[in-house]
Amino acid sequence: MKTVGNDLVRHQLHENRKWYLGLGILLTLFGIVLLASLPFATLSAVFLFGTLMMIGGMIHFIAAFKIFDGGFRWLWALFGILYLVAGYYAFTTPVKTAIVLTHILAIILIVAGVIRLFNAFIFRAFQGWGWTLFSGILTLATGVIILMSPEAPFWVLGLFLAVDILFQGINYLTLASYIKREVPKSSADV
């Protein structure tokens, strides 16, 4: 009975391989295009943020009057309004939004770097603590460099978006290649 399930999974993987390959190619190309035009990628990230905030605001507002009663209703409605305002702000002032989001990202990286440094010193008796220390120094330095760079808001968010999309594409290409090389075809495919 187990071989029937395995055959079904293998068949499904081989059937979807072309989709993984196509998606991988598209995402990889899109990631490369975004890397070549980081200001455009940053603007795309800001508009994506604005869109998600608007959607979140509408969902909060709808939930306020469809799901919740009493005081919670007005709290959720307030959250919905705040999300909508944040989304509107992102669309009407994308450069200011990029600056704010970049500074928030830099502060998060600084805090994460400090926490990793602290963890490295706490666990220095254990093997591998040096990697945590190295990671903490790198994360802290990245946050400081981003925060101190006046042009960072014009490329940092775009870089993060472009690299993420590029690696997703490479991941799908790797999966498609693995399926072709390593996953035996099911008896239904033969």
Tab-separated table of C-alpha atoms in Angstrom:
chain	number	residue	atom	x	y	z
A	1	MET	CA	0.000	0.000	0.000
A	2	LYS	CA	2.916	2.316	0.746
A	3	THR	CA	4.304	1.963	-2.795
A	4	VAL	CA	0.995	3.219	-4.222
A	5	GLY	CA	1.347	6.389	-2.131
A	6	ASN	CA	4.987	6.793	-3.122
A	7	ASP	CA	4.090	6.288	-6.801
A	8	LEU	CA	1.421	8.969	-6.486
A	9	VAL	CA	3.864	11.447	-4.905
A	10	ARG	CA	6.551	10.710	-7.522
A	11	HIS	CA	4.008	11.054	-10.325
A	12	GLN	CA	2.804	14.380	-8.873
A	13	LEU	CA	6.385	15.682	-8.572
A	14	HIS	CA	7.199	14.791	-12.188
A	15	GLU	CA	3.885	16.197	-13.384
A	16	ASN	CA	4.531	19.545	-11.632
A	17	ARG	CA	8.239	19.718	-12.520
A	18	LYS	CA	7.614	21.931	-15.543
A	19	TRP	CA	5.746	24.401	-13.329
A	20	TYR	CA	8.637	24.485	-10.834
A	21	LEU	CA	11.029	25.030	-13.716
A	22	GLY	CA	8.940	27.817	-15.259
A	23	LEU	CA	8.364	29.559	-11.952
A	24	GLY	CA	12.066	29.244	-11.154
A	25	ILE	CA	13.074	30.827	-14.448
A	26	LEU	CA	10.581	33.690	-14.051
A	27	LEU	CA	11.525	34.439	-10.443
A	28	THR	CA	15.248	34.263	-11.198
A	29	LEU	CA	14.910	36.641	-14.150
A	30	PHE	CA	12.692	38.976	-12.135
A	31	GLY	CA	15.220	38.931	-9.265
A	32	ILE	CA	18.056	39.803	-11.672
A	33	VAL	CA	16.018	42.657	-13.175
A	34	LEU	CA	15.288	43.995	-9.689
A	35	LEU	CA	18.974	43.742	-8.729
A	36	ALA	CA	19.817	45.791	-11.822
A	37	SER	CA	17.338	48.507	-10.826
A	38	LEU	CA	17.393	48.763	-7.024
A	39	PRO	CA	15.495	52.090	-6.799
A	40	PHE	CA	12.639	50.517	-8.795
A	41	ALA	CA	12.796	47.440	-6.562
A	42	THR	CA	12.650	49.660	-3.459
A	43	LEU	CA	9.641	51.475	-4.881
A	44	SER	CA	8.036	48.092	-5.587
A	45	ALA	CA	8.674	47.029	-1.977
A	46	VAL	CA	7.083	50.252	-0.698
A	47	PHE	CA	4.022	49.787	-2.902
A	48	LEU	CA	3.784	46.134	-1.841
A	49	PHE	CA	3.909	47.297	1.790
A	50	GLY	CA	1.202	49.891	1.055
A	51	THR	CA	-1.005	47.327	-0.667
A	52	LEU	CA	-0.651	44.856	2.211
A	53	MET	CA	-1.437	47.584	4.748
A	54	MET	CA	-4.566	48.586	2.789
A	55	ILE	CA	-5.732	44.973	2.566
A	56	GLY	CA	-5.005	44.505	6.268
A	57	GLY	CA	-6.944	47.664	7.069
A	58	MET	CA	-9.988	46.516	5.110
A	59	ILE	CA	-9.877	43.092	6.755
A	60	HIS	CA	-9.610	44.639	10.239
A	61	PHE	CA	-12.460	47.032	9.478
A	62	ILE	CA	-14.699	44.266	8.111
A	63	ALA	CA	-13.853	42.035	11.083
A	64	ALA	CA	-14.707	44.861	13.460
A	65	PHE	CA	-18.317	44.907	12.321
A	66	LYS	CA	-18.827	41.289	11.249
A	67	ILE	CA	-17.073	39.368	14.036
A	68	PHE	CA	-16.571	41.501	17.150
A	69	ASP	CA	-18.986	43.156	19.562
A	70	GLY	CA	-18.664	45.941	22.114
A	71	GLY	CA	-15.340	47.595	22.884
A	72	PHE	CA	-13.340	45.143	20.803
A	73	ARG	CA	-15.307	46.228	17.753
A	74	TRP	CA	-14.037	49.795	18.035
A	75	LEU	CA	-10.493	48.660	18.783
A	76	TRP	CA	-10.445	46.552	15.610
A	77	ALA	CA	-12.011	49.430	13.660
A	78	LEU	CA	-9.250	51.719	14.965
A	79	PHE	CA	-6.603	49.209	13.858
A	80	GLY	CA	-8.282	49.067	10.454
A	81	ILE	CA	-8.165	52.835	10.130
A	82	LEU	CA	-4.500	52.938	11.198
A	83	TYR	CA	-3.607	50.257	8.632
A	84	LEU	CA	-5.475	52.157	5.909
A	85	VAL	CA	-3.687	55.391	6.847
A	86	ALA	CA	-0.304	53.607	6.743
A	87	GLY	CA	-1.137	52.166	3.318
A	88	TYR	CA	-2.279	55.559	2.042
A	89	TYR	CA	0.923	57.127	3.410
A	90	ALA	CA	3.006	54.540	1.550
A	91	PHE	CA	1.286	55.338	-1.745
A	92	THR	CA	1.309	59.129	-1.388
A	93	THR	CA	4.837	59.497	0.042
A	94	PRO	CA	6.866	56.508	-1.182
A	95	VAL	CA	10.260	58.139	-0.569
A	96	LYS	CA	9.417	59.013	3.052
A	97	THR	CA	7.976	55.522	3.520
A	98	ALA	CA	11.182	53.981	2.141
A	99	ILE	CA	13.198	56.077	4.606
A	100	VAL	CA	11.008	55.046	7.557
A	101	LEU	CA	10.993	51.354	6.601
A	102	THR	CA	14.756	51.357	6.005
A	103	HIS	CA	15.377	52.924	9.413
A	104	ILE	CA	13.084	50.394	11.075
A	105	LEU	CA	14.957	47.585	9.321
A	106	ALA	CA	18.315	49.034	10.422
A	107	ILE	CA	17.150	49.294	14.037
A	108	ILE	CA	15.879	45.698	13.978
A	109	LEU	CA	19.240	44.534	12.596
A	110	ILE	CA	21.106	46.456	15.315
A	111	VAL	CA	18.933	44.967	18.060
A	112	ALA	CA	19.295	41.466	16.569
A	113	GLY	CA	23.071	41.926	16.348
A	114	VAL	CA	23.294	42.976	19.990
A	115	ILE	CA	21.168	39.997	21.052
A	116	ARG	CA	23.383	37.614	19.057
A	117	LEU	CA	26.521	39.124	20.597
A	118	PHE	CA	25.008	38.709	24.045
A	119	ASN	CA	24.092	35.085	23.233
A	120	ALA	CA	27.607	34.412	21.949
A	121	PHE	CA	29.123	35.519	25.232
A	122	ILE	CA	26.582	33.550	27.264
A	123	PHE	CA	27.296	30.371	25.286
A	124	ARG	CA	31.049	30.856	24.782
A	125	ALA	CA	31.703	27.621	26.699
A	126	PHE	CA	30.018	25.692	23.882
A	127	GLN	CA	31.543	24.759	20.555
A	128	GLY	CA	30.438	26.983	17.698
A	129	TRP	CA	29.885	30.119	19.788
A	130	GLY	CA	32.279	31.960	17.476
A	131	TRP	CA	29.805	31.658	14.605
A	132	THR	CA	27.136	33.297	16.752
A	133	LEU	CA	29.630	36.039	17.618
A	134	PHE	CA	30.513	36.496	13.925
A	135	SER	CA	26.811	36.583	12.991
A	136	GLY	CA	26.138	39.165	15.703
A	137	ILE	CA	29.005	41.403	14.571
A	138	LEU	CA	27.906	41.135	10.930
A	139	THR	CA	24.248	41.844	11.733
A	140	LEU	CA	25.112	44.766	14.014
A	141	ALA	CA	27.508	46.239	11.435
A	142	THR	CA	24.901	45.862	8.664
A	143	GLY	CA	22.319	47.732	10.745
A	144	VAL	CA	24.764	50.533	11.586
A	145	ILE	CA	25.920	50.882	7.967
A	146	ILE	CA	22.312	51.055	6.753
A	147	LEU	CA	21.390	53.591	9.429
A	148	MET	CA	24.429	55.787	8.706
A	149	SER	CA	24.130	55.704	4.912
A	150	PRO	CA	22.017	58.592	3.578
A	151	GLU	CA	21.309	56.808	0.281
A	152	ALA	CA	20.348	53.482	1.903
A	153	PRO	CA	16.576	54.101	1.655
A	154	PHE	CA	16.903	54.090	-2.121
A	155	TRP	CA	18.477	50.642	-2.435
A	156	VAL	CA	18.266	48.572	0.787
A	157	LEU	CA	14.610	47.522	0.602
A	158	GLY	CA	15.004	46.805	-3.094
A	159	LEU	CA	18.096	44.710	-2.436
A	160	PHE	CA	16.273	42.613	0.178
A	161	LEU	CA	13.302	42.131	-2.184
A	162	ALA	CA	15.493	41.328	-5.211
A	163	VAL	CA	17.667	38.841	-3.326
A	164	ASP	CA	14.620	37.145	-1.834
A	165	ILE	CA	12.950	36.755	-5.233
A	166	LEU	CA	16.223	35.620	-6.832
A	167	PHE	CA	16.765	32.934	-4.196
A	168	GLN	CA	13.160	31.753	-4.479
A	169	GLY	CA	13.729	31.326	-8.212
A	170	ILE	CA	16.980	29.444	-7.661
A	171	ASN	CA	15.200	27.268	-5.106
A	172	TYR	CA	12.512	26.281	-7.636
A	173	LEU	CA	15.139	25.605	-10.312
A	174	THR	CA	17.048	23.409	-7.872
A	175	LEU	CA	13.868	21.521	-6.993
A	176	ALA	CA	13.060	20.935	-10.678
A	177	SER	CA	16.601	19.711	-11.306
A	178	TYR	CA	16.485	17.424	-8.267
A	179	ILE	CA	13.189	15.887	-9.405
A	180	LYS	CA	14.610	15.180	-12.866
A	181	ARG	CA	17.886	13.701	-11.546
A	182	GLU	CA	16.987	11.949	-8.310
A	183	VAL	CA	13.284	11.096	-8.135
A	184	PRO	CA	12.541	7.878	-10.009
A	185	LYS	CA	9.490	7.969	-12.207
A	186	SER	CA	6.438	6.165	-10.912
A	187	SER	CA	5.091	3.081	-12.630
A	188	ALA	CA	2.274	5.266	-14.011
A	189	ASP	CA	4.846	7.457	-15.848
A	190	VAL	CA	6.698	4.549	-17.465
